Short mmCIF file of C-alpha atoms in Angstrom, two decimals:
data_model
loop_
_atom_site.label_atom_id
_atom_site.label_comp_id
_atom_site.label_asym_id
_atom_site.label_seq_id
_atom_site.Cartn_x
_atom_site.Cartn_y
_atom_site.Cartn_z
CA MET B 243 155.93 181.23 222.56
CA LYS B 244 155.35 184.28 224.77
CA ILE B 245 157.24 186.48 222.28
CA LYS B 246 155.06 185.21 219.43
CA LYS B 247 151.88 185.99 221.36
CA ALA B 248 153.17 189.46 222.19
CA LEU B 249 153.94 190.18 218.52
CA LEU B 250 150.49 189.00 217.43
CA SER B 251 148.88 191.21 220.07
CA CYS B 252 150.85 194.24 218.84
CA LEU B 253 149.85 193.59 215.21
CA PHE B 254 146.18 193.26 216.20
CA LEU B 255 146.33 196.49 218.20
CA MET B 256 147.94 198.36 215.27
CA GLY B 257 145.26 197.11 212.87
CA THR B 258 142.49 198.20 215.24
CA LEU B 259 144.03 201.66 215.58
CA ALA B 260 144.35 201.99 211.76
CA VAL B 261 140.68 201.08 211.22
CA SER B 262 139.65 203.46 213.99
CA ALA B 263 141.69 206.27 212.40
CA GLN B 264 139.99 205.67 209.05
CA ASP B 265 136.52 205.78 210.66
CA GLN B 266 137.31 209.15 212.22
CA GLN B 267 137.97 210.92 208.89
CA PRO B 268 135.58 213.79 208.03
CA LYS B 269 133.01 213.06 205.29
CA THR B 270 131.93 215.20 202.34
CA GLU B 271 128.19 215.40 201.68
CA TYR B 272 126.61 216.71 198.45
CA VAL B 273 123.68 219.12 198.86
CA HIS B 274 121.30 219.53 195.90
CA ASN B 275 120.48 223.04 194.64
CA PRO B 276 117.31 223.48 192.53
CA TYR B 277 118.35 224.74 189.07
CA TRP B 278 117.00 225.61 185.57
CA TYR B 279 118.21 224.06 182.33
CA VAL B 280 117.80 224.34 178.54
CA GLN B 281 117.71 221.30 176.21
CA ILE B 282 118.08 221.26 172.39
CA GLN B 283 117.52 218.01 170.44
CA ALA B 284 117.04 216.71 166.89
CA GLY B 285 116.27 213.31 165.42
CA GLY B 286 113.62 211.31 163.62
CA GLN B 287 110.00 210.27 164.00
CA TYR B 288 108.16 207.08 163.10
CA THR B 289 104.39 207.48 162.71
CA LEU B 290 102.67 204.15 163.30
CA GLY B 291 101.03 202.85 160.09
CA GLU B 292 100.49 199.91 157.74
CA ILE B 293 102.90 200.77 154.90
CA LYS B 294 106.66 200.15 154.76
CA PHE B 295 108.58 201.36 157.86
CA SER B 296 111.05 203.53 155.89
CA LYS B 297 108.19 205.43 154.23
CA LEU B 298 106.89 206.58 157.62
CA ILE B 299 110.15 208.14 158.90
CA SER B 300 110.24 211.95 159.11
CA PRO B 301 112.50 214.64 160.71
CA ASN B 302 111.90 215.90 164.23
CA VAL B 303 113.28 218.60 166.57
CA GLN B 304 112.63 219.53 170.20
CA LEU B 305 113.40 222.50 172.45
CA ALA B 306 112.83 222.26 176.23
CA PHE B 307 113.17 224.55 179.23
CA GLY B 308 113.04 222.82 182.63
CA ARG B 309 113.77 222.90 186.34
CA GLN B 310 115.20 220.19 188.61
CA PHE B 311 113.43 220.70 191.96
CA THR B 312 114.93 217.81 193.95
CA PRO B 313 117.56 215.12 193.23
CA VAL B 314 114.73 212.89 191.91
CA PHE B 315 111.87 215.13 190.69
CA GLY B 316 111.83 217.78 187.94
CA ALA B 317 109.59 219.21 185.21
CA ARG B 318 110.05 220.75 181.77
CA LEU B 319 108.14 222.65 179.09
CA ALA B 320 109.02 220.92 175.80
CA VAL B 321 108.08 221.97 172.26
CA ASN B 322 108.32 219.09 169.76
CA ALA B 323 107.83 219.85 166.04
CA TRP B 324 108.29 219.21 162.34
CA GLN B 325 106.56 216.43 160.42
CA SER B 326 104.41 213.26 160.54
CA ARG B 327 103.56 210.77 157.77
CA ALA B 328 100.86 208.24 156.83
CA GLY B 329 99.90 206.19 153.79
CA ILE B 330 97.83 203.49 152.08
CA ASP B 331 98.90 200.51 150.02
CA TYR B 332 96.26 200.21 147.25
CA CYS B 333 97.87 197.51 145.09
CA GLY B 334 94.75 195.36 145.28
CA TYR B 335 92.42 197.83 143.58
CA PRO B 336 91.26 197.64 139.93
CA TYR B 337 93.69 198.70 137.22
CA ASN B 338 91.12 200.92 135.52
CA MET B 339 90.57 203.28 138.47
CA PRO B 340 91.09 206.82 137.14
CA GLY B 341 93.63 209.26 138.49
CA PHE B 342 96.39 206.95 139.76
CA ALA B 343 98.35 203.79 139.13
CA GLN B 344 98.59 200.90 141.55
CA GLY B 345 101.17 201.29 144.33
CA THR B 346 101.45 203.17 147.63
CA THR B 347 99.87 206.52 148.33
CA LYS B 348 101.51 208.40 151.19
CA TRP B 349 101.01 211.87 152.65
CA LYS B 350 102.69 214.06 155.23
CA TRP B 351 101.85 217.12 157.30
CA ASN B 352 103.54 219.53 159.69
CA TYR B 353 102.90 220.04 163.38
CA VAL B 354 104.11 221.74 166.56
CA ALA B 355 103.39 220.10 169.94
CA PRO B 356 104.01 222.07 173.17
CA GLY B 357 103.62 220.11 176.40
CA VAL B 358 104.64 219.65 180.03
CA ASP B 359 106.70 216.62 181.13
CA PHE B 360 107.22 215.43 184.71
CA MET B 361 110.76 214.02 185.08
CA PHE B 362 111.97 211.33 187.51
CA SER B 363 115.71 210.56 187.90
CA LEU B 364 115.96 206.78 188.13
CA SER B 365 119.72 207.01 188.83
CA ASN B 366 119.28 209.20 191.93
CA LEU B 367 116.19 207.29 193.05
CA PHE B 368 117.85 203.86 193.10
CA ALA B 369 121.59 204.67 193.46
CA GLY B 370 121.49 207.79 195.68
CA TYR B 371 122.21 211.43 194.87
CA ASN B 372 125.62 211.95 193.25
CA PRO B 373 126.08 215.05 191.04
CA THR B 374 129.47 213.74 189.80
CA ARG B 375 127.89 210.62 188.25
CA LEU B 376 128.75 210.35 184.53
CA VAL B 377 125.45 208.81 183.40
CA ASN B 378 121.98 209.86 184.55
CA VAL B 379 118.83 208.01 183.40
CA GLN B 380 115.41 209.66 183.71
CA ALA B 381 111.85 208.55 183.02
CA PHE B 382 109.08 211.02 182.21
CA ALA B 383 105.39 211.33 181.47
CA GLY B 384 103.56 214.35 180.09
CA VAL B 385 100.58 215.91 178.30
CA GLY B 386 100.19 218.66 175.72
CA ALA B 387 98.53 219.88 172.53
CA ASN B 388 99.42 218.83 168.96
CA ILE B 389 98.77 221.64 166.44
CA ALA B 390 98.85 220.14 162.91
CA TRP B 391 98.39 221.62 159.41
CA GLY B 392 99.21 221.00 155.75
CA MET B 393 97.70 217.52 155.24
CA ASP B 394 95.68 218.83 152.24
CA LYS B 395 98.93 219.90 150.53
CA ALA B 396 100.62 216.48 150.80
CA SER B 397 101.82 214.60 147.70
CA ASN B 398 99.34 212.07 146.18
CA TRP B 399 96.59 213.52 148.37
CA ASP B 400 94.11 213.43 145.46
CA ASN B 401 94.76 209.68 145.06
CA ALA B 402 94.15 209.14 148.79
CA ILE B 403 90.87 211.07 148.66
CA LEU B 404 89.77 208.99 145.68
CA LEU B 405 90.44 205.82 147.66
CA THR B 406 88.08 207.00 150.40
CA ASN B 407 85.14 206.27 148.09
CA GLN B 408 86.55 202.96 146.76
CA SER B 409 88.03 201.23 149.81
CA THR B 410 86.54 199.57 152.84
CA ASP B 411 89.79 198.11 154.23
CA GLU B 412 91.89 201.30 154.08
CA ASN B 413 89.30 203.88 155.13
CA ILE B 414 90.55 207.49 155.35
CA SER B 415 87.18 208.99 156.15
CA TYR B 416 88.95 210.90 158.96
CA ALA B 417 90.95 212.91 156.40
CA TRP B 418 91.14 216.55 157.49
CA THR B 419 92.15 219.93 156.07
CA GLY B 420 93.18 223.26 157.54
CA THR B 421 94.64 223.35 161.08
CA LYS B 422 93.68 220.91 163.82
CA VAL B 423 94.49 220.99 167.58
CA ARG B 424 94.40 217.69 169.48
CA ALA B 425 95.45 216.70 173.01
CA TYR B 426 98.23 214.13 173.36
CA GLY B 427 99.92 212.15 176.12
CA ARG B 428 103.40 210.73 176.13
CA VAL B 429 105.96 208.71 178.09
CA GLY B 430 109.68 208.26 177.55
CA LEU B 431 113.25 207.81 178.77
CA THR B 432 116.35 210.03 178.60
CA CYS B 433 119.99 209.11 179.13
CA ASP B 434 122.43 212.00 179.71
CA PHE B 435 126.25 211.75 179.68
CA LYS B 436 127.99 214.36 181.83
CA VAL B 437 130.64 216.45 179.99
CA THR B 438 131.08 219.26 182.55
CA ASP B 439 129.08 220.44 185.57
CA ALA B 440 127.05 222.65 183.21
CA VAL B 441 126.87 220.61 179.98
CA SER B 442 125.77 217.08 179.16
CA ILE B 443 124.92 215.27 175.93
CA GLY B 444 122.24 212.65 175.69
CA ALA B 445 119.61 210.65 173.89
CA GLU B 446 115.85 210.45 174.31
CA VAL B 447 113.06 208.17 173.12
CA ASN B 448 109.39 208.97 173.63
CA ALA B 449 106.03 207.55 172.58
CA ASN B 450 103.08 209.90 171.87
CA PHE B 451 99.42 208.93 171.53
CA LEU B 452 96.51 210.98 170.12
CA SER B 453 92.95 210.47 168.88
CA ASP B 454 92.24 208.15 165.94
CA ARG B 455 91.77 211.18 163.63
CA TYR B 456 95.41 212.33 163.70
CA ASN B 457 96.66 210.51 160.58
CA GLY B 458 93.37 210.76 158.62
CA LYS B 459 92.75 206.99 158.70
CA LYS B 460 89.90 205.39 160.60
CA ALA B 461 91.33 202.51 162.64
CA GLY B 462 89.17 202.37 165.77
CA ASN B 463 92.10 202.97 168.15
CA ALA B 464 94.57 205.69 169.14
CA ASP B 465 97.17 206.99 166.68
CA TRP B 466 100.85 206.85 167.78
CA TYR B 467 104.14 208.43 166.78
CA PHE B 468 107.58 207.69 168.26
CA ASN B 469 110.55 210.09 168.46
CA ALA B 470 114.25 209.27 168.81
CA LEU B 471 116.35 212.37 169.62
CA VAL B 472 119.92 213.34 170.49
CA GLY B 473 121.13 216.69 171.75
CA ALA B 474 122.68 218.79 174.50
CA LYS B 475 121.49 219.91 177.92
CA ILE B 476 122.85 223.11 179.51
CA ASN B 477 122.39 223.68 183.25
CA LEU B 478 121.81 227.28 184.33
CA GLY B 479 123.38 228.03 187.70
CA LYS B 480 125.07 225.91 190.35
CA THR B 481 123.54 222.47 190.65
CA HIS B 482 124.98 221.49 194.05
CA THR B 483 127.17 222.45 196.98
CA THR B 484 129.27 220.35 199.35
CA ARG B 485 129.21 220.13 203.10
CA THR B 486 131.89 218.60 205.32
CA ILE B 487 130.66 216.48 208.22
CA GLU B 488 133.20 216.43 211.00
CA ALA B 489 133.95 213.04 212.51
CA PRO B 490 133.04 212.66 216.18
CA LYS B 491 135.98 212.93 218.51
CA PRO B 492 137.18 209.58 219.88
CA VAL B 493 136.34 208.87 223.49
CA GLU B 494 139.42 209.12 225.68
CA ARG B 495 139.89 206.09 227.85
CA VAL B 496 141.85 206.46 231.06
CA VAL B 497 143.21 203.27 232.59
CA GLU B 498 144.33 203.55 236.15
CA LYS B 499 146.76 201.07 237.62
CA VAL B 500 145.61 199.85 240.96
CA ILE B 501 148.15 198.46 243.42
CA GLU B 502 146.66 196.45 246.20
CA ARG B 503 148.35 196.06 249.54
CA VAL B 504 147.13 193.75 252.23
CA VAL B 505 147.15 195.24 255.74
CA GLU B 506 146.01 193.09 258.59
CA LYS B 507 143.65 194.89 260.96
CA PRO B 508 141.45 193.58 263.74
CA CYS B 509 137.97 192.80 262.55
CA PRO B 510 135.46 195.40 263.74
CA PRO B 511 132.27 194.23 265.37
CA ALA B 512 129.44 193.46 262.97
CA VAL B 513 127.06 196.36 262.45
CA GLU B 514 123.53 195.80 261.33
CA PRO B 515 122.64 197.85 258.21
CA THR B 516 120.44 200.85 258.95
CA LYS B 517 117.75 202.46 256.88
CA ALA B 518 120.07 205.40 256.28
CA VAL B 519 122.05 203.25 253.85
CA GLN B 520 120.37 203.83 250.49
CA GLU B 521 120.91 201.94 247.31
CA LYS B 522 122.58 203.81 244.47
CA LYS B 523 120.10 204.46 241.74
CA ALA B 524 121.05 203.02 238.36
CA GLU B 525 121.65 205.47 235.50
CA PRO B 526 118.97 205.48 232.74
CA PHE B 527 119.82 203.52 229.60
CA ARG B 528 120.34 205.97 226.67
CA ARG B 529 121.07 205.62 222.97
CA ASP B 530 121.30 208.49 220.42
CA VAL B 531 120.11 207.47 216.91
CA PHE B 532 121.58 209.91 214.36
CA PHE B 533 120.17 210.70 210.88
CA THR B 534 121.62 212.32 207.75
CA ILE B 535 120.40 215.72 206.54
CA SER B 536 116.64 215.86 205.72
CA SER B 537 116.38 212.06 206.23
CA THR B 538 114.12 209.89 208.37
CA GLN B 539 115.73 206.60 207.32
CA ILE B 540 117.69 204.72 209.99
CA SER B 541 121.09 203.60 208.68
CA LYS B 542 122.55 200.14 209.35
CA THR B 543 124.97 201.56 211.94
CA GLU B 544 122.25 203.43 213.84
CA MET B 545 119.88 200.43 213.60
CA ALA B 546 122.27 198.58 215.94
CA LYS B 547 121.53 201.21 218.62
CA VAL B 548 117.78 200.64 218.29
CA LYS B 549 118.44 196.92 218.71
CA GLU B 550 120.34 197.63 221.97
CA VAL B 551 117.34 199.58 223.29
CA ALA B 552 115.03 196.66 222.42
CA GLU B 553 117.34 194.14 224.11
CA TYR B 554 117.49 196.30 227.25
CA MET B 555 113.70 196.47 227.42
CA LYS B 556 113.34 192.72 226.92
CA ALA B 557 115.87 192.13 229.70
CA ASN B 558 113.94 194.59 231.93
CA PRO B 559 110.23 193.81 231.43
CA ASN B 560 109.08 196.68 233.68
CA SER B 561 111.12 199.33 231.84
CA THR B 562 109.72 202.05 229.56
CA VAL B 563 111.42 204.21 226.96
CA GLU B 564 110.93 207.80 225.80
CA VAL B 565 111.87 208.50 222.15
CA THR B 566 112.32 212.22 221.35
CA GLY B 567 113.02 213.47 217.80
CA TYR B 568 115.04 216.59 216.95
CA ALA B 569 116.13 218.54 213.81
CA ASP B 570 119.08 220.90 213.33
CA LYS B 571 118.12 224.58 213.30
CA GLY B 572 120.56 225.44 210.50
CA THR B 573 118.56 223.53 207.86
CA GLY B 574 114.98 224.09 206.65
CA ASN B 575 112.44 226.06 208.67
CA ALA B 576 110.47 225.56 211.87
CA LYS B 577 107.49 223.86 210.14
CA ILE B 578 109.65 221.44 208.14
CA ASN B 579 111.87 220.65 211.13
CA LYS B 580 108.85 219.94 213.37
CA SER B 581 107.57 217.37 210.86
CA LEU B 582 111.08 215.95 210.37
CA SER B 583 111.64 215.43 214.10
CA GLN B 584 108.23 213.73 214.44
CA ARG B 585 109.02 211.30 211.62
CA ARG B 586 112.45 210.49 213.09
CA ALA B 587 110.93 209.58 216.45
CA GLN B 588 108.19 207.61 214.67
CA ALA B 589 110.83 205.68 212.66
CA VAL B 590 112.45 204.46 215.90
CA TYR B 591 109.00 203.66 217.36
CA ASN B 592 108.12 201.59 214.26
CA VAL B 593 111.29 199.48 214.50
CA LEU B 594 110.79 198.83 218.24
CA THR B 595 107.14 197.77 217.84
CA ARG B 596 107.23 196.01 214.47
CA THR B 597 110.69 194.45 214.31
CA TYR B 598 111.37 193.77 218.01
CA LYS B 599 107.71 193.43 219.19
CA ILE B 600 108.04 195.92 222.08
CA ALA B 601 104.58 196.81 223.41
CA ALA B 602 103.45 200.26 222.29
CA SER B 603 102.28 201.02 225.85
CA ARG B 604 105.94 200.93 226.97
CA ILE B 605 107.02 203.61 224.47
CA LYS B 606 106.43 207.35 224.69
CA VAL B 607 107.05 209.35 221.50
CA ASP B 608 107.82 213.09 221.52
CA SER B 609 109.38 215.64 219.14
CA LYS B 610 111.00 219.03 219.64
CA GLY B 611 111.57 220.20 216.04
CA ASP B 612 114.42 222.74 216.14
CA THR B 613 113.19 224.48 219.33
CA VAL B 614 115.63 222.40 221.40
CA GLN B 615 119.21 221.69 220.30
CA PRO B 616 120.64 218.99 222.58
CA PHE B 617 124.11 219.14 221.02
CA ALA B 618 126.51 222.01 220.29
CA LYS B 619 127.14 220.91 216.69
CA GLN B 620 124.24 221.35 214.29
CA ILE B 621 124.84 218.05 212.48
CA ASP B 622 124.48 216.15 215.77
CA ASN B 623 120.95 217.53 216.27
CA ARG B 624 119.55 215.34 213.45
CA VAL B 625 118.79 212.74 216.09
CA ALA B 626 116.21 210.70 217.98
CA ILE B 627 117.26 210.28 221.63
CA CYS B 628 116.06 207.10 223.37
CA ILE B 629 116.07 207.08 227.20
CA ALA B 630 114.90 203.85 228.90
CA ASP B 631 114.22 203.60 232.61
#
């Protein structure tokens, strides 16, 4: 039985050592680099209308030049162009109307639409930054100007103009000629598939809305066209770097074997304690809450340390705690690091007061920015130090 217990103890000890060894491995962290990119796309457009869907499909191309500022936010200048379509079904009109037979009159025109889009990476926002991810989904919203011409040269245009004077249901009193410039807004989604670090292929859908006069028909609401595009995106420059975070060294534990020996000695006379005997002052309770680069979010592991501070203060009702935030000097600048250290200390303060209901009067909050570096390693200075007394 004793042998069995000894074997089980050895196996448990080996498993603990293996897990500890895995936890001590250095970690690789991706660091985003702002970069420019070029995007070329082609596809089709559907201009919203009342005639058959297939008769309102036209070709479409787009060229964009953009910049990814952060893992989540970017912007691009996009030029969308080619053709839009519209039409009227006039089958219900009299047979003896001159100039055309019953059927569908349709017309088309050309346009070019430069605009600015603001891009938001949904993949990085919800799943964390990972430049090696194969699929990246982005949402965007933008504004621009639609420059259109050539409606007066469209096929069957004379028939459409004739209908303007005969129809009340299909009114094209907004028919225009020459060149027109109108503001537009749009929203959309892109989905890119990574091929190499520099090249990805993808698809895009977007919806564009303009004034009621765009397609020449008076409808009393905005005119819409929808684009579906596929193409390639080429990144210009290095998109990211890597940084290795060294694992903290394990704490060495020294176990001393104490051998007691009983020696009989005569009992000395009792001595009354004097005032010279002073009580040993207890060491302050301290916990170091570490953060990742540029972050003010407290991880699950570090949250356990904040909980220990709260439990200490609840067990010692007269205690107070000083929370001091820091930032590593090797990242950012003095202004950014001052704000970062303040928000780190505030994050710990918020958890203590809101989650654990510690009175705010018992907490002092301070921040040092990067003017003080409490640790030798830069990565350890992304910290909020809590000292309770």
